[in-house]
Coordinates of C-alpha atoms and ligand atoms in Angstrom, one line a residue:
M1 CA 7.6 -17.8 -62.0
A2 CA 6.7 -17.4 -65.7
D3 CA 8.8 -19.4 -68.1
A4 CA 10.2 -17.8 -71.3
K5 CA 7.1 -18.8 -73.4
T6 CA 4.5 -17.3 -71.0
P7 CA 3.2 -14.0 -72.2
L8 CA 3.8 -11.4 -69.6
R9 CA 1.7 -8.5 -70.7
R10 CA -1.0 -7.8 -68.1
V11 CA -3.9 -5.4 -68.6
I12 CA -5.3 -3.3 -65.7
L13 CA -8.9 -2.3 -65.9
G14 CA -10.0 0.5 -63.5
T15 CA -13.5 0.6 -62.2
G16 CA -13.2 2.9 -59.2
G17 CA -13.7 2.0 -55.5
T18 CA -11.8 3.0 -52.4
I19 CA -8.5 2.0 -54.0
A20 CA -9.1 5.0 -56.2
G21 CA -10.7 7.1 -53.4
R22 CA -9.6 10.4 -52.1
A23 CA -10.2 12.0 -48.7
A24 CA -9.7 15.7 -47.8
R25 CA -7.6 14.7 -44.8
A26 CA -4.8 12.0 -44.8
G27 CA -6.0 10.3 -41.6
D28 CA -9.5 9.9 -42.8
N29 CA -10.3 6.3 -43.8
V30 CA -14.0 6.6 -44.0
G31 CA -15.0 10.1 -45.1
Y32 CA -13.6 9.9 -48.6
V33 CA -15.1 9.8 -52.1
A34 CA -14.5 6.5 -53.9
G35 CA -13.5 6.4 -57.6
Q36 CA -11.5 9.6 -58.0
V37 CA -8.0 8.5 -59.0
S38 CA -7.4 7.1 -62.5
A39 CA -6.1 3.5 -62.9
Q40 CA -3.0 5.1 -64.6
D41 CA -2.2 7.1 -61.5
L42 CA -2.7 4.1 -59.3
I43 CA -0.1 2.3 -61.2
A44 CA 2.3 5.2 -61.2
A45 CA 2.1 5.2 -57.3
V46 CA 3.6 1.6 -57.3
P47 CA 7.3 1.9 -58.2
P48 CA 7.9 -1.9 -58.6
L49 CA 5.3 -1.9 -61.5
A50 CA 7.5 0.6 -63.5
G51 CA 9.0 -1.1 -66.6
L52 CA 6.6 -4.1 -66.5
P53 CA 4.6 -4.7 -69.7
L54 CA 1.3 -3.3 -68.5
E55 CA -1.6 -1.7 -70.3
V56 CA -4.2 0.3 -68.5
E57 CA -7.8 1.1 -69.4
Q58 CA -10.4 3.0 -67.4
V59 CA -13.7 1.0 -67.8
A60 CA -15.6 2.9 -65.1
Q61 CA -15.0 5.2 -62.2
I62 CA -17.7 4.4 -59.5
D63 CA -18.2 3.5 -55.9
S64 CA -18.9 -0.3 -56.3
K65 CA -22.0 0.0 -54.1
D66 CA -23.6 1.4 -57.3
M67 CA -22.5 -1.5 -59.5
G68 CA -25.0 -2.7 -62.0
L69 CA -25.6 -4.3 -65.4
A70 CA -24.2 -1.5 -67.6
V71 CA -20.7 -1.6 -66.0
W72 CA -20.7 -5.4 -65.9
Q73 CA -21.5 -5.5 -69.6
R74 CA -18.7 -3.1 -70.4
L75 CA -16.3 -4.8 -68.1
A76 CA -17.1 -8.3 -69.4
E77 CA -16.5 -7.1 -73.0
R78 CA -13.2 -5.5 -72.2
V79 CA -12.0 -8.5 -70.2
A80 CA -12.9 -10.8 -73.0
H81 CA -11.2 -8.6 -75.6
H82 CA -7.9 -8.7 -73.7
L83 CA -8.1 -12.4 -72.8
A84 CA -8.4 -13.2 -76.5
R85 CA -5.0 -11.6 -77.2
E86 CA -2.1 -14.0 -77.3
D87 CA 0.3 -11.5 -75.8
V88 CA -1.8 -11.0 -72.7
A89 CA -1.2 -13.3 -69.7
G90 CA -4.0 -12.0 -67.6
V91 CA -6.2 -9.1 -66.6
V92 CA -6.3 -7.2 -63.3
I93 CA -9.4 -5.2 -62.3
T94 CA -9.3 -2.5 -59.6
H95 CA -12.7 -2.5 -57.9
G96 CA -14.5 -1.4 -54.8
T97 CA -14.6 -3.9 -51.9
D98 CA -18.4 -3.6 -51.4
T99 CA -19.5 -5.6 -54.4
L100 CA -16.2 -7.2 -55.4
E101 CA -17.4 -10.7 -54.7
E102 CA -20.5 -10.1 -56.9
T103 CA -18.5 -8.8 -59.9
A104 CA -16.0 -11.7 -59.5
F105 CA -18.8 -14.2 -59.4
F106 CA -20.6 -12.5 -62.3
L107 CA -17.5 -12.6 -64.5
R108 CA -16.8 -16.2 -63.7
A109 CA -20.4 -17.2 -64.4
V110 CA -20.5 -15.3 -67.8
L111 CA -17.0 -15.7 -69.1
S112 CA -15.6 -18.9 -67.5
P113 CA -12.1 -17.6 -68.4
T114 CA -9.0 -19.8 -68.7
K115 CA -6.5 -17.1 -68.1
P116 CA -6.5 -15.3 -64.8
V117 CA -8.8 -12.3 -64.2
V118 CA -7.7 -10.9 -60.8
L119 CA -9.9 -8.4 -58.9
T120 CA -8.2 -6.2 -56.3
C121 CA -9.2 -3.4 -54.1
A122 CA -8.4 -1.4 -51.0
M123 CA -10.1 -0.7 -47.7
R124 CA -8.3 2.6 -47.3
P125 CA -8.4 5.5 -49.8
S126 CA -5.3 6.4 -51.9
T127 CA -4.8 9.4 -49.6
A128 CA -4.6 7.4 -46.4
L129 CA -1.5 7.6 -44.1
V130 CA -0.8 4.0 -45.0
P131 CA -2.9 3.0 -48.0
D132 CA -3.3 -0.7 -48.7
G133 CA -4.1 -0.3 -52.4
P134 CA -0.5 -0.1 -53.8
Q135 CA 0.5 -3.5 -52.2
N136 CA -2.8 -5.1 -53.3
L137 CA -2.3 -3.9 -56.9
L138 CA 1.3 -5.1 -57.0
D139 CA 0.1 -8.5 -55.6
A140 CA -2.7 -8.7 -58.1
V141 CA -0.3 -8.1 -61.0
T142 CA 1.9 -10.8 -59.6
V143 CA -1.0 -13.3 -59.5
A144 CA -2.2 -12.3 -63.0
G145 CA 1.3 -13.2 -64.3
D146 CA 1.6 -16.5 -62.5
P147 CA 1.4 -19.6 -64.8
Q148 CA -0.7 -21.5 -62.2
A149 CA -3.3 -18.8 -62.0
H150 CA -6.6 -19.5 -63.8
G151 CA -10.1 -18.2 -63.8
V152 CA -11.5 -15.3 -61.7
L153 CA -9.6 -14.6 -58.5
A154 CA -9.6 -11.9 -55.9
V155 CA -6.4 -10.6 -54.2
C156 CA -6.5 -8.6 -51.0
A157 CA -4.2 -8.3 -48.0
G158 CA -1.8 -10.9 -49.4
S159 CA -4.4 -13.6 -49.9
V160 CA -5.7 -15.1 -53.2
H161 CA -9.3 -16.1 -53.2
A162 CA -11.5 -18.0 -55.7
A163 CA -14.5 -16.0 -57.1
E164 CA -17.0 -18.7 -55.9
H165 CA -15.9 -18.4 -52.3
V166 CA -14.6 -14.9 -51.7
T167 CA -16.7 -12.8 -49.4
K168 CA -16.2 -9.4 -47.7
V169 CA -16.4 -10.1 -44.0
H170 CA -15.1 -7.0 -42.4
T171 CA -16.3 -3.4 -42.5
Y172 CA -13.0 -1.7 -41.8
R173 CA -10.0 -3.9 -41.5
V174 CA -7.6 -4.1 -44.4
D175 CA -7.8 -7.9 -44.3
A176 CA -11.5 -7.7 -45.2
F177 CA -12.0 -10.9 -47.3
D178 CA -12.4 -14.5 -46.5
S179 CA -13.2 -17.7 -48.4
G180 CA -15.1 -19.4 -45.6
D181 CA -14.7 -23.1 -45.2
A182 CA -12.8 -23.3 -48.5
G183 CA -10.0 -21.1 -47.3
P184 CA -7.8 -18.9 -49.6
L185 CA -6.2 -20.5 -52.7
G186 CA -2.8 -18.9 -51.9
L187 CA -0.7 -16.2 -50.4
V188 CA 1.4 -13.6 -52.2
E189 CA 4.8 -13.2 -50.6
E190 CA 7.4 -10.8 -51.9
G191 CA 6.4 -11.0 -55.5
R192 CA 5.7 -14.8 -55.5
V193 CA 2.5 -16.8 -55.1
R194 CA 2.5 -19.6 -52.7
W195 CA -0.4 -21.7 -53.8
L196 CA -2.2 -23.6 -51.0
H197 CA -4.7 -25.1 -53.5
L198 CA -4.4 -24.7 -57.3
P199 CA -7.3 -22.8 -58.9
D200 CA -9.6 -25.0 -61.0
R201 CA -8.7 -24.9 -64.7
P202 CA -11.8 -24.8 -67.0
G203 CA -12.2 -27.9 -69.1
T204 CA -11.8 -25.9 -72.3
E205 CA -8.9 -24.0 -73.8
T206 CA -11.0 -21.2 -75.2
P207 CA -10.1 -17.9 -73.5
F208 CA -13.7 -17.2 -72.6
D209 CA -17.3 -18.3 -73.3
A210 CA -18.1 -16.1 -76.4
Q211 CA -21.7 -17.3 -76.6
R212 CA -22.6 -16.4 -73.1
L213 CA -20.9 -13.0 -73.5
Q214 CA -23.0 -12.4 -76.6
R215 CA -26.2 -13.2 -74.7
L216 CA -25.2 -10.9 -71.9
Q217 CA -24.5 -8.0 -74.3
Q218 CA -28.0 -8.3 -75.7
A219 CA -29.7 -7.9 -72.3
T220 CA -31.2 -4.5 -71.4
A221 CA -31.8 -5.5 -67.7
L222 CA -31.2 -8.4 -65.4
P223 CA -34.3 -10.3 -64.3
R224 CA -35.5 -8.8 -61.1
V225 CA -34.3 -11.1 -58.3
H226 CA -34.7 -9.7 -54.7
W227 CA -32.8 -10.8 -51.6
L228 CA -34.7 -11.1 -48.3
T229 CA -33.7 -12.3 -44.8
S230 CA -35.5 -14.3 -42.2
H231 CA -35.2 -13.2 -38.6
A232 CA -37.0 -13.4 -35.3
D233 CA -40.4 -11.7 -35.5
A234 CA -40.4 -11.8 -39.3
D235 CA -43.5 -11.6 -41.5
G236 CA -44.4 -12.0 -45.1
V237 CA -45.0 -8.3 -45.8
Q238 CA -42.0 -7.7 -47.9
V239 CA -42.9 -10.6 -50.2
L240 CA -46.5 -9.7 -50.4
A241 CA -45.6 -6.0 -51.1
L242 CA -43.3 -7.1 -53.9
L243 CA -46.1 -9.1 -55.5
A244 CA -48.6 -6.3 -55.1
Y245 CA -46.1 -3.8 -56.6
G246 CA -45.6 -6.3 -59.5
D247 CA -49.4 -6.5 -60.0
A248 CA -49.5 -2.7 -60.4
H249 CA -46.2 -2.5 -62.5
P250 CA -45.9 -5.8 -64.4
E251 CA -42.4 -4.9 -65.6
A252 CA -41.3 -4.9 -61.9
M253 CA -42.9 -8.2 -61.0
P254 CA -40.1 -10.2 -59.3
Q255 CA -39.0 -13.2 -61.2
G256 CA -36.9 -14.6 -58.4
L257 CA -36.4 -14.3 -54.7
V258 CA -33.3 -15.4 -52.7
V259 CA -34.0 -15.7 -49.0
A260 CA -31.2 -15.8 -46.4
G261 CA -32.6 -18.1 -43.9
T262 CA -31.5 -18.6 -40.3
G263 CA -29.1 -21.4 -39.6
N264 CA -29.5 -24.2 -42.1
G265 CA -31.8 -22.1 -44.2
T266 CA -34.7 -22.2 -41.8
L267 CA -37.5 -19.6 -42.4
H268 CA -40.0 -17.9 -40.1
Q269 CA -43.3 -19.6 -40.8
A270 CA -45.0 -16.3 -41.8
L271 CA -42.2 -15.5 -44.2
E272 CA -42.3 -19.1 -45.6
A273 CA -46.0 -18.9 -46.2
A274 CA -45.6 -15.7 -48.2
L275 CA -42.7 -17.2 -50.2
Q276 CA -44.9 -20.2 -51.0
E277 CA -47.5 -17.8 -52.2
A278 CA -44.8 -16.2 -54.5
V279 CA -43.9 -19.7 -55.8
S280 CA -47.6 -20.4 -56.6
R281 CA -47.5 -17.2 -58.7
G282 CA -44.5 -18.3 -60.7
V283 CA -41.7 -16.7 -58.7
V284 CA -38.5 -18.8 -58.4
V285 CA -37.5 -18.9 -54.7
R286 CA -34.1 -20.1 -53.4
R287 CA -33.0 -20.6 -49.9
S288 CA -29.6 -19.6 -48.6
S289 CA -28.3 -18.9 -45.1
R290 CA -27.5 -15.7 -43.2
C291 CA -24.7 -17.6 -41.4
A292 CA -21.2 -16.4 -42.4
R293 CA -19.9 -20.0 -42.6
G294 CA -21.2 -23.3 -43.9
R295 CA -23.9 -24.0 -46.5
V296 CA -27.5 -25.0 -46.5
I297 CA -27.5 -28.8 -46.2
P298 CA -30.4 -30.2 -48.1
G299 CA -32.6 -33.0 -46.8
V300 CA -35.5 -31.2 -45.1
A301 CA -38.8 -32.6 -46.5
G302 CA -40.9 -29.9 -48.3
A303 CA -38.2 -27.2 -48.0
L304 CA -37.8 -24.6 -50.7
A305 CA -34.9 -25.2 -53.0
D306 CA -31.5 -24.2 -51.7
T307 CA -28.7 -22.2 -53.3
Q308 CA -26.2 -25.1 -53.5
G309 CA -23.7 -23.5 -51.2
L310 CA -23.9 -20.0 -52.7
S311 CA -24.1 -17.0 -50.5
P312 CA -27.2 -14.8 -51.0
A313 CA -25.3 -12.2 -52.9
K314 CA -23.9 -14.8 -55.4
A315 CA -27.2 -16.8 -55.5
R316 CA -29.0 -13.7 -56.5
I317 CA -26.7 -13.3 -59.6
A318 CA -26.8 -17.1 -60.4
L319 CA -30.6 -17.0 -60.3
A320 CA -30.8 -13.9 -62.5
L321 CA -28.5 -15.5 -65.1
E322 CA -30.5 -18.8 -64.9
L323 CA -33.7 -16.9 -65.5
M324 CA -32.0 -15.4 -68.6
G325 CA -31.3 -19.0 -69.8
M326 CA -27.6 -18.6 -69.2
Ligands
LIG401 N1 -17.8 1.8 -51.1 C1 -16.5 1.4 -51.6 C2 -16.6 0.7 -52.9 O1 -17.1 -0.4 -52.8 C3 -15.8 0.6 -50.6 C4 -14.4 0.1 -51.0 O2 -14.0 0.1 -52.1 O3 -13.8 -0.4 -50.0 O4 -16.3 1.2 -54.0

């Protein structure tokens, strides 16, 4: 619980997603349109939030499958703006589930915030018979006001996850997120957080990394980093096609490739040969795994560099930022 000196104001930034989705029929949990209901209306649908010191801003109104640099830039700027305010305890972001882990990782990588930035979502639209969004939103506001909460977190179905570990693991169930081997950081129970592990506190007391934010705001595009997968009967055609396309359209030449290998990051020999060709042409290649659990354990002689435990989705962002010198 917050002590008397803890600022309690929380800012809710809406970006769309299923939590703000609407279906024509109440029982329809798949045939809806995401990003229809304003963040203000989402809050109004949660009676326990009434009377709390909250502010709301609509940053975007999209299906998060369409997330990209422009929204990330706007979101990072608004998050940073509010984190710098002394009267703000933390920020909540309502977001689609599909790319929530990517936005969480991106914000963490760019801002390294000290105060909590809590992403939340829903698997069912706001019009569902039993929507999950209202409870998730309430839980996220609770976490954003908890004095032990730091950095970028995700809250869904009563669990608190760290940005670096959270992954969407289910296509339909409301408990759709998991933190793999790391496990969740905590649980939200009746308006209180029960921490299982305390979130890492950044070494600095600055609210966010202003220099990195400035670099991000100057970007007009992220370096092109593609994500490929190895599998039985794979070949190198996708890699060679990307290189050939880049030869014809130099602005589209991939700068990086992340490959989700089989098992411990192993690659079909035909795919690996094409990836080595890409490396010889200056493309940075990183090797992750398509396994849902575990990480690529280094130690195989001659293997392409691994992603140091990052999933392919997060490794793609990390490599793009690295290629920007961030
Ligand atoms: N496609 C939706 C989105 O990511 C899915 C969701 O929010 O659950 O915005």
